[in-house]
Coordinates of C-alpha atoms and ligand atoms in Angstrom, one line a residue:
X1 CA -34.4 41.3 -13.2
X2 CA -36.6 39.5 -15.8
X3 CA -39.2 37.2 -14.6
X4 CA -37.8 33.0 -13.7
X5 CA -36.8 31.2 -16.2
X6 CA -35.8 34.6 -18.4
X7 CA -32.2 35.7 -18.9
X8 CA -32.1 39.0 -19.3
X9 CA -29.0 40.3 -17.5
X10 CA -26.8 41.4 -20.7
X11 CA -27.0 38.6 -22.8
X12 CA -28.4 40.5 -25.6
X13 CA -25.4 43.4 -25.5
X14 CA -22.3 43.0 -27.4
X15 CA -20.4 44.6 -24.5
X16 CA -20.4 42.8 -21.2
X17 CA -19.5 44.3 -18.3
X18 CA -17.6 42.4 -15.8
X19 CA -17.1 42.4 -11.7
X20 CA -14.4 40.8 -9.8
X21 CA -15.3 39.9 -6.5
X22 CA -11.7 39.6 -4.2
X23 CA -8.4 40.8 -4.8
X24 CA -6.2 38.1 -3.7
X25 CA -3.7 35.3 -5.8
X26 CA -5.7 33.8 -8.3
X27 CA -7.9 36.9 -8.9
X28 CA -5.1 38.7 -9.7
X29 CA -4.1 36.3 -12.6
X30 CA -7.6 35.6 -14.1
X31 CA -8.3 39.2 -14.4
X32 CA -4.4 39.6 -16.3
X33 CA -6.4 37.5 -18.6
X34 CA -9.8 39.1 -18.5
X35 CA -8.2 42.2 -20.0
X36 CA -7.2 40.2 -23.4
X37 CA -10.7 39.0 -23.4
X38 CA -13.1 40.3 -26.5
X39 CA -15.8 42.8 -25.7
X40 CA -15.3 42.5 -21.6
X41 CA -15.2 45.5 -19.5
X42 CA -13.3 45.4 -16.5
X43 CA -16.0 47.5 -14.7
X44 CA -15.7 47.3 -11.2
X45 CA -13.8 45.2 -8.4
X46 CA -14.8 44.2 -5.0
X47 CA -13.0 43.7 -1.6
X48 CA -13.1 43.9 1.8
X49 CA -10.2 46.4 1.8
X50 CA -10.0 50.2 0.8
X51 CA -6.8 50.1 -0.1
X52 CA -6.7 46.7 -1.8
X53 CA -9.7 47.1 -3.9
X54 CA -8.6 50.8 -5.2
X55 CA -4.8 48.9 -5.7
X56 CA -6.3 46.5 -7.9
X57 CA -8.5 48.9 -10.0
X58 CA -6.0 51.0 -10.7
X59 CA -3.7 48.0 -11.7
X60 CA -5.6 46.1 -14.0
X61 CA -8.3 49.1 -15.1
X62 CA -11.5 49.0 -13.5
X63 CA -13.6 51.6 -13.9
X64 CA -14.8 51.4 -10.0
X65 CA -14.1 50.2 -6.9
X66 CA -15.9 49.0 -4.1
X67 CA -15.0 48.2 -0.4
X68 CA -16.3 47.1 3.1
X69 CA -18.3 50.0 5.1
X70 CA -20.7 50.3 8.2
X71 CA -23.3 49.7 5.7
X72 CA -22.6 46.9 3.3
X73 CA -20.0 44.5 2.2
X74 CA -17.8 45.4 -0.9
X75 CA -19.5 42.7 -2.5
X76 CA -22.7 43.8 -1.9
X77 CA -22.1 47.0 -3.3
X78 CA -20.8 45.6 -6.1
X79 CA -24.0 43.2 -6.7
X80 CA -26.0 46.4 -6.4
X81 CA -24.3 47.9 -9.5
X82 CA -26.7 47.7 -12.1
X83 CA -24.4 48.4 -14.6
X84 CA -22.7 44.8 -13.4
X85 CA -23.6 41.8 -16.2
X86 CA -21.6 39.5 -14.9
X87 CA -19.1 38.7 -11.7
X88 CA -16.4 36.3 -11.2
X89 CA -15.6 35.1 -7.4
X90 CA -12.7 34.6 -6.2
X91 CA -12.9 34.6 -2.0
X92 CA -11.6 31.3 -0.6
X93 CA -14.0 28.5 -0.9
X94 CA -15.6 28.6 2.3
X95 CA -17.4 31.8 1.0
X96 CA -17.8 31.1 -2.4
X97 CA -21.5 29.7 -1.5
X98 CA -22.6 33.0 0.3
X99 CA -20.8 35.4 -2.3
X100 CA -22.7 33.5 -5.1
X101 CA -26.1 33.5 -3.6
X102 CA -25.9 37.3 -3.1
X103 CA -24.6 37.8 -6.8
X104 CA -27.5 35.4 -8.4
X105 CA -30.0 37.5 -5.9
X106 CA -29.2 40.2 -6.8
X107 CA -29.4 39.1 -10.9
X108 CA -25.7 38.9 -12.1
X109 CA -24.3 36.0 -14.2
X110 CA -21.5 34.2 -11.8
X111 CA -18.3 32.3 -13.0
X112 CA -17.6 31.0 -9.6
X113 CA -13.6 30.0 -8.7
X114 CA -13.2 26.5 -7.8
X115 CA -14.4 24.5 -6.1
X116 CA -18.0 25.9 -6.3
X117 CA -19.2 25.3 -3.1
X118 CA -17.2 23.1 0.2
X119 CA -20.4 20.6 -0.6
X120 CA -22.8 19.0 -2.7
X121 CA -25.8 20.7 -0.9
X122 CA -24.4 23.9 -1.6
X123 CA -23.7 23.6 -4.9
X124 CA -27.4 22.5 -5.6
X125 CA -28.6 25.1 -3.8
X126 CA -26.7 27.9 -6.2
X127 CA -27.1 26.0 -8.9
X128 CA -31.6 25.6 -8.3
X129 CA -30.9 29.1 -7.3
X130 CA -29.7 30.2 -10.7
X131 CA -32.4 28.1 -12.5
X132 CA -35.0 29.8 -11.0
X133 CA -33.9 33.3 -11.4
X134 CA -32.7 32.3 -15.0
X135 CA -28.9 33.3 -15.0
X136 CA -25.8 32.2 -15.6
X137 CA -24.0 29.8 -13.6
X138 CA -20.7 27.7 -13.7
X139 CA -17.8 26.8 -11.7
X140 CA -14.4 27.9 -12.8
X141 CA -12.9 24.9 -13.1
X142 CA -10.0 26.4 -16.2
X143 CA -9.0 22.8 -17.1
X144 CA -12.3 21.8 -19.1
X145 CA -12.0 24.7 -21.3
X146 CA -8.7 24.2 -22.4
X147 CA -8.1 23.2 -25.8
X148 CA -5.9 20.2 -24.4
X149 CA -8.4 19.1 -22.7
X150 CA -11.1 19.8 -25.1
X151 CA -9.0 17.4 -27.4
X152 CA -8.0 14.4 -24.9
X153 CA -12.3 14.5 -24.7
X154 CA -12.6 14.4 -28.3
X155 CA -9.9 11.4 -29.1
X156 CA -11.8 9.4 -26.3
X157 CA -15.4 9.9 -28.0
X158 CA -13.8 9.4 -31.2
X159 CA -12.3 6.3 -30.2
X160 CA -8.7 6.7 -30.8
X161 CA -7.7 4.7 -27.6
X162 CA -10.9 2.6 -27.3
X163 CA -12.5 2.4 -24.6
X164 CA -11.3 3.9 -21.1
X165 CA -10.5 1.5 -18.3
X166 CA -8.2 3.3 -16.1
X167 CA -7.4 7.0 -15.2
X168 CA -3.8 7.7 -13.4
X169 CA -3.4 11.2 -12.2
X170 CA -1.5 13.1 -9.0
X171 CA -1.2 16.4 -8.1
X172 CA 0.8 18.0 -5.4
X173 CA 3.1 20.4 -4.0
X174 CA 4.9 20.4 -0.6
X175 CA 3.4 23.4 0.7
X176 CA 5.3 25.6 3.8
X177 CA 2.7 25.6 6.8
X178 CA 0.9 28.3 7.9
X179 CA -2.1 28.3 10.0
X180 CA -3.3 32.1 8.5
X181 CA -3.0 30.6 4.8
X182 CA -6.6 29.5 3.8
X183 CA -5.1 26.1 2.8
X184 CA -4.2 25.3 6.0
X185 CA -7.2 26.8 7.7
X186 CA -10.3 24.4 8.1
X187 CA -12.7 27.2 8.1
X188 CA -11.8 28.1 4.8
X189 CA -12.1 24.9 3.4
X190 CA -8.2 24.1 3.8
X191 CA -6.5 21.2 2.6
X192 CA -5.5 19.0 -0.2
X193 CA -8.8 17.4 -1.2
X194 CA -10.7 21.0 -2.1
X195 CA -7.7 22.6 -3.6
X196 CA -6.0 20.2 -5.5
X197 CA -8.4 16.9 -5.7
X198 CA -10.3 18.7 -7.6
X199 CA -8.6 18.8 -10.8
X200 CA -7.6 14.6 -11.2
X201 CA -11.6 14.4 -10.2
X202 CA -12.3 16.5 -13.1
X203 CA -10.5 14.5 -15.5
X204 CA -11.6 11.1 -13.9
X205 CA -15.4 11.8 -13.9
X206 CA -15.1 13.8 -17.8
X207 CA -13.3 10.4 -18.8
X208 CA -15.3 7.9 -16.7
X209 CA -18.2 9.4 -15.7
X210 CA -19.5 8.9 -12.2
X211 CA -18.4 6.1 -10.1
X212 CA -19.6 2.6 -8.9
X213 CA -17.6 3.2 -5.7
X214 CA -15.3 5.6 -4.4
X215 CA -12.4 4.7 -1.5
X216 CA -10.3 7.5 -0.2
X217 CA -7.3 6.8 1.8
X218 CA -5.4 9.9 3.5
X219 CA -4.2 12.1 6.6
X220 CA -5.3 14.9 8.1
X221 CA -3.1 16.7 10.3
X222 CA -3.1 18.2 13.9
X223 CA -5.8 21.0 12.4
X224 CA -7.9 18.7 10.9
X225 CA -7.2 19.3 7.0
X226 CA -6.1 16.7 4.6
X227 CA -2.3 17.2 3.7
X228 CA -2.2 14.0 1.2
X229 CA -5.3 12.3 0.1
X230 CA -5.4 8.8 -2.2
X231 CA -8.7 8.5 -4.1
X232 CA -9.9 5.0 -5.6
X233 CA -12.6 5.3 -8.3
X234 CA -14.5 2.1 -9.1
X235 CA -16.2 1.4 -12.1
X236 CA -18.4 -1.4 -13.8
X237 CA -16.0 -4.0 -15.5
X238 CA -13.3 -3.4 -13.4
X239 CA -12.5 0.3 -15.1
X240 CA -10.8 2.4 -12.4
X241 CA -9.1 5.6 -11.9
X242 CA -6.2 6.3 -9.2
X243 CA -6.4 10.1 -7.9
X244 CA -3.7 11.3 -5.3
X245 CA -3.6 15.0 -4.2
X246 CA -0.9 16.3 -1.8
X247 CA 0.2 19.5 0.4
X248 CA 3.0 17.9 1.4
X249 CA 5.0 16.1 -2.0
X250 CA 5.9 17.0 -5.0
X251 CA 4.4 14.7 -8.1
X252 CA 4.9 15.0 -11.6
X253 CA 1.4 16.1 -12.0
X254 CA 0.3 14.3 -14.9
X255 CA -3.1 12.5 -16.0
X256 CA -3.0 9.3 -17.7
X257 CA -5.7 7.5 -19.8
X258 CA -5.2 4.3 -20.7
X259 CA -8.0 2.5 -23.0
X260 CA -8.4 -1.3 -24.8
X261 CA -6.6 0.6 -27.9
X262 CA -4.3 3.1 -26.5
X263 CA -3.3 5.7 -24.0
X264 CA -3.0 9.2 -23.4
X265 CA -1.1 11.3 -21.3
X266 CA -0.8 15.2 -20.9
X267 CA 1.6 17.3 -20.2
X268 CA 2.0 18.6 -16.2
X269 CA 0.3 20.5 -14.9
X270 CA -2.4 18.6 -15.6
X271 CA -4.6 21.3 -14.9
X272 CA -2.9 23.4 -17.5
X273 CA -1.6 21.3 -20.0
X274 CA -0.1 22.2 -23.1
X275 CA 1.3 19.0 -25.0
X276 CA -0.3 16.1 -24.9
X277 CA 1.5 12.7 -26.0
X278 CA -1.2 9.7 -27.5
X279 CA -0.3 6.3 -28.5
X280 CA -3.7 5.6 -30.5
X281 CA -4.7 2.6 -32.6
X282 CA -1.8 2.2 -34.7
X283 CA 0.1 2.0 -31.9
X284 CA 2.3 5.0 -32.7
X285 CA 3.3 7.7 -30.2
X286 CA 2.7 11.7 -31.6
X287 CA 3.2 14.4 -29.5
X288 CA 0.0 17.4 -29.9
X289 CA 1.1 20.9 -28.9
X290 CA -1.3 23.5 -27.4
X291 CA 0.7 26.9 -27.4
X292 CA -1.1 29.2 -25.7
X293 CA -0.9 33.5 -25.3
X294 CA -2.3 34.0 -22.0
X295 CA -1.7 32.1 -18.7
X296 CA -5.0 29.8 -20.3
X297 CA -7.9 31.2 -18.1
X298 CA -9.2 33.3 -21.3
X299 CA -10.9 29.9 -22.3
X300 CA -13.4 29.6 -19.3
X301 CA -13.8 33.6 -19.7
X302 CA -14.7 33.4 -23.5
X303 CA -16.9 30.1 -22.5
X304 CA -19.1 32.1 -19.7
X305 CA -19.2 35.0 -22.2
X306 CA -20.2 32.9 -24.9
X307 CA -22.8 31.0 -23.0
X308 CA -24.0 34.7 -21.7
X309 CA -24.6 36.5 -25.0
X310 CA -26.1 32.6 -26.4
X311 CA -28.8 32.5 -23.1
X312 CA -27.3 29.6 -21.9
X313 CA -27.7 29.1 -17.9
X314 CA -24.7 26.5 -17.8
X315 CA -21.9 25.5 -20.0
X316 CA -22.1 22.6 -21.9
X317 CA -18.3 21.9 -21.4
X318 CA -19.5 22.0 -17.6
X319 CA -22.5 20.8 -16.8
X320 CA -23.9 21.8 -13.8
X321 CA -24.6 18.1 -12.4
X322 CA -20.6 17.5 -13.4
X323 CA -19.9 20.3 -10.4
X324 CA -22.5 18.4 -8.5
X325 CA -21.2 15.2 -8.9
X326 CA -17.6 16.4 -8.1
X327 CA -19.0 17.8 -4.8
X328 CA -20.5 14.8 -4.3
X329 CA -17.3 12.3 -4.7
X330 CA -15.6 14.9 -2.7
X331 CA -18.4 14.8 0.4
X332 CA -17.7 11.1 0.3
X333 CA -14.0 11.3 0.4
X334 CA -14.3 14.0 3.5
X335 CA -17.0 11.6 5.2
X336 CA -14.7 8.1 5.0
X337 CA -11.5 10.2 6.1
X338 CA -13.6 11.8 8.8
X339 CA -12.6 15.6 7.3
X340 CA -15.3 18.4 8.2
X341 CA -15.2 22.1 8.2
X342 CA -16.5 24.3 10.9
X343 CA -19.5 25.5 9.1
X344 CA -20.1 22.3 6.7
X345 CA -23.9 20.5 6.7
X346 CA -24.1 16.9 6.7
X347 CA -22.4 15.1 3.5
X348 CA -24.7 13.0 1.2
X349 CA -24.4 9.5 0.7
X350 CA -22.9 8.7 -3.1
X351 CA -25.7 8.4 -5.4
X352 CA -24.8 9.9 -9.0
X353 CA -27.2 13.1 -8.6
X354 CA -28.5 14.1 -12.0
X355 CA -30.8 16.2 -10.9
X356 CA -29.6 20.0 -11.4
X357 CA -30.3 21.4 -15.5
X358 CA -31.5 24.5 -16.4
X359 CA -33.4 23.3 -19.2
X360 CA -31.3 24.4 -22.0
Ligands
NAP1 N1 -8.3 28.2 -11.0 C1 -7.1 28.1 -10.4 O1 -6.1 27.8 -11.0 C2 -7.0 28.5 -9.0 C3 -5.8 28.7 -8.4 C4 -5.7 29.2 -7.1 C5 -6.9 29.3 -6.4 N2 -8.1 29.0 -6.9 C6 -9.3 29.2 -6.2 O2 -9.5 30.6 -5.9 C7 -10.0 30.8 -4.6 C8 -9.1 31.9 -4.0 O3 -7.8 31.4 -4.0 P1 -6.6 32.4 -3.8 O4 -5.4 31.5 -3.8 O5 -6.7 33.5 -4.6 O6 -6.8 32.8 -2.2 P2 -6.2 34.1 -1.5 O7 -4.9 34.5 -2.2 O8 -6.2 33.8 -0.1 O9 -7.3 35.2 -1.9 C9 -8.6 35.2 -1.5 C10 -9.1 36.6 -1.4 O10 -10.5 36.5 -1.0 C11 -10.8 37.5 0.0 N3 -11.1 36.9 1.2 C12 -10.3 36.3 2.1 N4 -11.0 35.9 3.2 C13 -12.3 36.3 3.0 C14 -13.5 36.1 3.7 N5 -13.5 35.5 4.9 N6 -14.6 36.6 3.2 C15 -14.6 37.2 2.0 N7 -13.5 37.4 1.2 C16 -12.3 36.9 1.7 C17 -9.5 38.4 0.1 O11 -9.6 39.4 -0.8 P3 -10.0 40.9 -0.3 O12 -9.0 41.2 0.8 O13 -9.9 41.7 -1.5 O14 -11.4 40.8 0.3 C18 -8.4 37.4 -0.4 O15 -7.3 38.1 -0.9 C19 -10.0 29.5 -3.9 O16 -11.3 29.0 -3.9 C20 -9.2 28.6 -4.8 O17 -9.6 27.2 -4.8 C21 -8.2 28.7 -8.2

């Protein structure tokens, strides 16, 4: 570990050598995509299981595996592994705070599932945390890296639909119920708002930036998570943006921008899109294709490795104080529907925070 401020953990090698921390859904899918990744090594996987964390290994090709004993966590294990660069989490969110904080202590680059943290305050924390001890940070939050995405972002700084005004966008899925699931489970951060919200959030704040006002409308059920959640973003001018997330309904699951010039709309799901149609200035409508080879989490891979090898601490396609802010419009929506988690702190008020950058 170099001194603050100094990134030292790998960025300089051509090679970087990866850790996956968890073994369960989504870890299994990024790490299908990890292998088509340039110069990674699929060096060693984590998990709180023997048999699951030797299963995984041996199916996607780690070189190691490490697992719970007497003496220290999988994870920790993992985190002592010097030859470890960089480790992508992938526990349920209530642990993603812990997991990270023990990775950046212990020097290794994170790319962190979403959301980053259940709250505002822990993502600051993790993210002053990774300042200070100069590594790489950023929340894995696939959809900005996309090149869909990357485009919609570009037409609307170029101008192609003026500007924005209003931002449509639902996502939702009527899940079967199941108290063990972590998406029923308030202590794992269970519910609509931090599984789902996040992604129409993501588009909303990347389109509109950070609003005047936010107004959440929703229900939680007899456990106390949020099965359908209505978020109202308000904006100077009367620009707005419409956000509903659901565990109980089905939606088409697309994002539309409509601006003085024009409109956009992707393709569902709009956390993965790969056509998007755009009525611009001349008041046409084209359809843009994004074809993609893997399941689309290589971009946010190549992005974290990119930022690595460059000595970047965050991305510039994800700020840090865009995670923050999320965390922040989503500590609001929890506080007006009354939503808390068993080991949660004390939600913010909503004040844009601008605070977190790593000085690069
Ligand atoms: N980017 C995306 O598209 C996407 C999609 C789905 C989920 N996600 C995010 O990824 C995270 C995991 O979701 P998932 O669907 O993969 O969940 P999951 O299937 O429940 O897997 C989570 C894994 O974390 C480990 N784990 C469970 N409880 C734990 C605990 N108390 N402490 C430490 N580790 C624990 C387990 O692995 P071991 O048994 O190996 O320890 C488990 O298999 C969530 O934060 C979610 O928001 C992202």
């Amino acid at each position: 570990m170099g001194a603050p401020g100094e990134n030292t953990a790998g960025n300089a090698k051509r090679v970087l050598r990866w850790g996956v921390v968890a073994t369960g859904r989504i870890a299994h899918r990024v790490t299908r995509d990890l292998a088509c990744l340039e110069d990674a090594e699929l060096h060693a996987v984590s998990s709180r299981s023997e048999d699951s964390a030797r299963a995984f290994a041996e199916q996607h090709g780690f070189a190691l595996s490490y697992h719970d004993t007497p003496a220290a966590t999988g994870h920790r294990q993992l985190f002592a592994d010097p030859m470890v660069d960089v480790v992508y989490i992938a526990t349920p969110h209530a642990q993603h705070f812990e997991v990270a904080r023990a990775a950046l202590n212990a020097g290794k680059h994170v790319l962190c599932e979403k959301p980053l943290t259940i709250n505002a305050r822990e993502a600051r924390e993790l993210v002053r945390l990774a300042g200070e001890r100069g590594l790489f940070l950023m929340e894995a939050v696939w959809t900005r890296f996309l090149p869909a995405t990357r485009r919609v972002l570009q037409l609307i700084r170029e101008g192609e639909i003026g500007a924005v005004r209003w931002v449509q966008a639902d996502l939702g899925f009527p899940a079967v119920y199941d108290p063990t699931d972590r998406l029923w489970d308030p202590a794992a951060g269970g519910g609509a708002l931090l599984d789902l919200a996040v992604y129409p959030l993501t588009w909303a704040v990347a389109a509109l930036g950070f609003p005047a006002a936010l107004k959440a409308k929703g229900h939680l059920n007899q456990d106390g998570v949020d099965v359908q959640t209505t978020l109202s973003l308000e904006y100077p001018e009367g620009a707005a943006a419409q956000l509903i997330s659901s565990i109980q309904a089905a939606g088409p699951g697309m994002v539309t921008l409509s601006g003085t010039a024009g409109w956009i709309r992707t393709g569902a799901p709009l956390y993965n899109p790969r056509t998007v149609e755009i009525c611009g200035r001349d008041g046409r409508t084209r359809i843009e294709e994004f074809p993609e080879d893997t399941e689309g989490f290589i971009h946010e891979l190549r992005e974290t490795a990119r930022c690595i090898r460059a000595g970047l601490q965050e991305s510039p396609l994800m700020p840090w104080t865009e995670t923050v802010q999320v965390m922040q419009l989503l500590d609001e929506a929890r506080q007006q529907l009354g939503l808390r988690y068993p080991n949660d702190g004390v939600p913010a008020g909503l004040t844009a925070d601008s605070s977190p950058t790593a000085g690069n």
